[in-house]
Amino acid sequence: MLPSFRSAPLGPIKQKLLSRVAPTGVERRFPERDIIVSKTDLKGTITYANRVFLDVAGLTEREVIGAPHSFLRHPDMPRAVFALLWERLAAGKEIFAYVVNLAANGDHYWVHAHVTPTFGASGEIVGFHSNRRVPHPAAVEKIKPIYRKLREIEDNNANRANGLAQSRAHLNAILAQAGVTYDQFVFSLAS
Ligand SMILES: Cc1cc2nc3c(=O)[nH]c(=O)nc-3n(C[C@H](O)[C@H](O)[C@H](O)COP(=O)(O)O)c2cc1C
């Protein structure tokens, strides 16, 4: 069933998102009991999205399946966080992260994401899976200025690679100063 969606033409909303819809600044919320779920192939192309995902993002399954996961990317998200995400996933490890995403109309929603590799029968990575829950509001407020700083470093560097390296170095410096690992840091935000 799902593979047939992947060759579907881009819907107008997806095209709009892909060309970076302007953020409205309006925050969307979803019920605490709900989990936003998506699965991707090895390249981050969406292969599955649950109903909660579609409802919160304001998209149809037809528009989502086959799209790169980056099409939901909010401009406030630092590239350093996604670099860490892909590094961890490539190493076969899970990662937790606070993420702000765009909805189809430019509204945004914060999530606490748990992203994991999916393993095949012989232990090889065959795709990725993300479960997202309602984040602790205090954690979001704590992460916002950190992400703002990381974005600032990335945006103020004419060289993309240098910007990313400096942004990651800044994140590492925050962790080193607090004497914690990234995982400990993420979980400490909610307390
Ligand atoms: C399972 C999975 C879920 C992801 N979820 C999101 C997401 O919700 N929002 C997002 O912006 N990127 C998400 N990503 C990361 C994107 O693939 C991408 O790296 C990121 O949006 C940065 O895009 P860019 O590399 O084009 O700058 C996810 C990746 C995987 C593998």
PDB file of N, CA, C and O in Angstrom, residues 5 8-9 22 38 45 50 53 62 66 70-71 91 110 115 127 130 144 150 156 166 168-169 174 178 186 188 190:
ATOM      1  N   PHE A   5       2.340   5.420  -2.677  1.00  0.00           N
ATOM      2  CA  PHE A   5       2.301   6.858  -2.395  1.00  0.00           C
ATOM      3  C   PHE A   5       3.605   7.536  -2.798  1.00  0.00           C
ATOM      4  O   PHE A   5       3.625   8.716  -3.059  1.00  0.00           O
ATOM      5  N   ALA A   8       3.763   9.398  -5.862  1.00  0.00           N
ATOM      6  CA  ALA A   8       2.708  10.397  -6.046  1.00  0.00           C
ATOM      7  C   ALA A   8       3.326  11.769  -6.288  1.00  0.00           C
ATOM      8  O   ALA A   8       4.370  12.086  -5.725  1.00  0.00           O
ATOM      9  N   PRO A   9       2.694  12.573  -7.138  1.00  0.00           N
ATOM     10  CA  PRO A   9       3.242  13.918  -7.364  1.00  0.00           C
ATOM     11  C   PRO A   9       3.152  14.742  -6.087  1.00  0.00           C
ATOM     12  O   PRO A   9       2.300  14.486  -5.248  1.00  0.00           O
ATOM     13  N   ALA A  22       6.511  30.553   5.377  1.00  0.00           N
ATOM     14  CA  ALA A  22       6.906  31.521   6.409  1.00  0.00           C
ATOM     15  C   ALA A  22       6.268  31.151   7.742  1.00  0.00           C
ATOM     16  O   ALA A  22       5.058  30.916   7.805  1.00  0.00           O
ATOM     17  N   SER A  38       6.630   8.799  13.128  1.00  0.00           N
ATOM     18  CA  SER A  38       6.964   8.688  11.707  1.00  0.00           C
ATOM     19  C   SER A  38       8.114   7.707  11.560  1.00  0.00           C
ATOM     20  O   SER A  38       8.867   7.466  12.508  1.00  0.00           O
ATOM     21  N   THR A  45      13.714   9.786   4.127  1.00  0.00           N
ATOM     22  CA  THR A  45      12.461   9.964   3.376  1.00  0.00           C
ATOM     23  C   THR A  45      11.342   9.279   4.152  1.00  0.00           C
ATOM     24  O   THR A  45      11.477   8.120   4.550  1.00  0.00           O
ATOM     25  N   ASN A  50       1.776   8.565  11.416  1.00  0.00           N
ATOM     26  CA  ASN A  50       0.507   8.208  12.031  1.00  0.00           C
ATOM     27  C   ASN A  50      -0.481   9.370  11.958  1.00  0.00           C
ATOM     28  O   ASN A  50      -0.143  10.481  11.535  1.00  0.00           O
ATOM     29  N   PHE A  53       0.456  12.658  13.724  1.00  0.00           N
ATOM     30  CA  PHE A  53       1.423  13.427  12.926  1.00  0.00           C
ATOM     31  C   PHE A  53       0.675  14.257  11.872  1.00  0.00           C
ATOM     32  O   PHE A  53       0.873  15.483  11.752  1.00  0.00           O
ATOM     33  N   ARG A  62      -0.880  11.362   1.783  1.00  0.00           N
ATOM     34  CA  ARG A  62      -0.382  11.471   0.409  1.00  0.00           C
ATOM     35  C   ARG A  62       0.708  12.540   0.283  1.00  0.00           C
ATOM     36  O   ARG A  62       1.649  12.404  -0.499  1.00  0.00           O
ATOM     37  N   GLY A  66       6.929   9.829   1.256  1.00  0.00           N
ATOM     38  CA  GLY A  66       7.828  10.082   0.123  1.00  0.00           C
ATOM     39  C   GLY A  66       8.538  11.421   0.225  1.00  0.00           C
ATOM     40  O   GLY A  66       9.437  11.700  -0.561  1.00  0.00           O
ATOM     41  N   SER A  70      13.088  16.609   6.266  1.00  0.00           N
ATOM     42  CA  SER A  70      13.494  18.008   6.425  1.00  0.00           C
ATOM     43  C   SER A  70      12.409  18.978   5.955  1.00  0.00           C
ATOM     44  O   SER A  70      12.510  20.173   6.198  1.00  0.00           O
ATOM     45  N   PHE A  71      11.380  18.483   5.280  1.00  0.00           N
ATOM     46  CA  PHE A  71      10.362  19.415   4.778  1.00  0.00           C
ATOM     47  C   PHE A  71       9.542  20.036   5.896  1.00  0.00           C
ATOM     48  O   PHE A  71       8.835  21.013   5.687  1.00  0.00           O
ATOM     49  N   ALA A  91      25.488   5.501  13.819  1.00  0.00           N
ATOM     50  CA  ALA A  91      26.261   4.626  14.709  1.00  0.00           C
ATOM     51  C   ALA A  91      25.358   3.570  15.364  1.00  0.00           C
ATOM     52  O   ALA A  91      25.801   2.824  16.241  1.00  0.00           O
ATOM     53  N   TRP A 110       6.281  22.215  19.230  1.00  0.00           N
ATOM     54  CA  TRP A 110       7.460  21.648  19.872  1.00  0.00           C
ATOM     55  C   TRP A 110       7.194  20.196  20.252  1.00  0.00           C
ATOM     56  O   TRP A 110       6.080  19.848  20.674  1.00  0.00           O
ATOM     57  N   VAL A 115      14.372   9.318  18.584  1.00  0.00           N
ATOM     58  CA  VAL A 115      14.612   8.792  17.233  1.00  0.00           C
ATOM     59  C   VAL A 115      15.550   7.595  17.334  1.00  0.00           C
ATOM     60  O   VAL A 115      16.602   7.670  17.989  1.00  0.00           O
ATOM     61  N   GLY A 127      16.243   1.474   8.468  1.00  0.00           N
ATOM     62  CA  GLY A 127      15.460   2.710   8.447  1.00  0.00           C
ATOM     63  C   GLY A 127      15.505   3.365   9.813  1.00  0.00           C
ATOM     64  O   GLY A 127      16.305   2.956  10.677  1.00  0.00           O
ATOM     65  N   SER A 130      10.735   7.638  14.601  1.00  0.00           N
ATOM     66  CA  SER A 130      10.692   8.729  15.580  1.00  0.00           C
ATOM     67  C   SER A 130       9.351   8.763  16.306  1.00  0.00           C
ATOM     68  O   SER A 130       8.293   8.755  15.666  1.00  0.00           O
ATOM     69  N   LYS A 144      15.246  26.942  24.117  1.00  0.00           N
ATOM     70  CA  LYS A 144      15.076  28.015  23.115  1.00  0.00           C
ATOM     71  C   LYS A 144      16.307  28.932  23.005  1.00  0.00           C
ATOM     72  O   LYS A 144      16.815  29.149  21.898  1.00  0.00           O
ATOM     73  N   LEU A 150      22.913  28.746  18.851  1.00  0.00           N
ATOM     74  CA  LEU A 150      23.487  27.834  17.848  1.00  0.00           C
ATOM     75  C   LEU A 150      23.148  28.314  16.439  1.00  0.00           C
ATOM     76  O   LEU A 150      23.991  28.319  15.537  1.00  0.00           O
ATOM     77  N   ASN A 156      25.747  33.274  11.127  1.00  0.00           N
ATOM     78  CA  ASN A 156      26.743  34.341  10.997  1.00  0.00           C
ATOM     79  C   ASN A 156      28.050  33.881  10.385  1.00  0.00           C
ATOM     80  O   ASN A 156      29.021  34.630  10.362  1.00  0.00           O
ATOM     81  N   GLN A 166      31.473  25.278  14.375  1.00  0.00           N
ATOM     82  CA  GLN A 166      31.496  26.189  15.526  1.00  0.00           C
ATOM     83  C   GLN A 166      30.251  26.033  16.398  1.00  0.00           C
ATOM     84  O   GLN A 166      30.309  26.139  17.617  1.00  0.00           O
ATOM     85  N   ARG A 168      28.524  23.253  16.741  1.00  0.00           N
ATOM     86  CA  ARG A 168      28.693  22.005  17.496  1.00  0.00           C
ATOM     87  C   ARG A 168      29.685  22.193  18.629  1.00  0.00           C
ATOM     88  O   ARG A 168      29.507  21.656  19.722  1.00  0.00           O
ATOM     89  N   ALA A 169      30.724  22.974  18.373  1.00  0.00           N
ATOM     90  CA  ALA A 169      31.719  23.236  19.420  1.00  0.00           C
ATOM     91  C   ALA A 169      31.062  23.999  20.576  1.00  0.00           C
ATOM     92  O   ALA A 169      31.355  23.742  21.747  1.00  0.00           O
ATOM     93  N   ILE A 174      28.916  23.865  26.153  1.00  0.00           N
ATOM     94  CA  ILE A 174      27.822  23.944  27.142  1.00  0.00           C
ATOM     95  C   ILE A 174      27.788  22.646  27.961  1.00  0.00           C
ATOM     96  O   ILE A 174      27.668  22.659  29.187  1.00  0.00           O
ATOM     97  N   ALA A 178      28.799  22.094  31.979  1.00  0.00           N
ATOM     98  CA  ALA A 178      27.849  21.486  32.927  1.00  0.00           C
ATOM     99  C   ALA A 178      28.342  20.118  33.402  1.00  0.00           C
ATOM    100  O   ALA A 178      27.770  19.534  34.326  1.00  0.00           O
ATOM    101  N   VAL A 186      19.885  16.619  27.949  1.00  0.00           N
ATOM    102  CA  VAL A 186      18.504  16.638  27.441  1.00  0.00           C
ATOM    103  C   VAL A 186      17.528  16.277  28.550  1.00  0.00           C
ATOM    104  O   VAL A 186      16.497  16.924  28.720  1.00  0.00           O
ATOM    105  N   SER A 188      18.001  16.529  31.735  1.00  0.00           N
ATOM    106  CA  SER A 188      18.034  17.484  32.854  1.00  0.00           C
ATOM    107  C   SER A 188      17.124  18.675  32.583  1.00  0.00           C
ATOM    108  O   SER A 188      16.691  19.365  33.508  1.00  0.00           O
ATOM    109  N   ALA A 190      14.085  18.823  31.683  1.00  0.00           N
ATOM    110  CA  ALA A 190      12.697  18.677  32.143  1.00  0.00           C
ATOM    111  C   ALA A 190      12.566  18.736  33.659  1.00  0.00           C
ATOM    112  O   ALA A 190      11.442  18.693  34.173  1.00  0.00           O
TER     113      ALA A 190
END
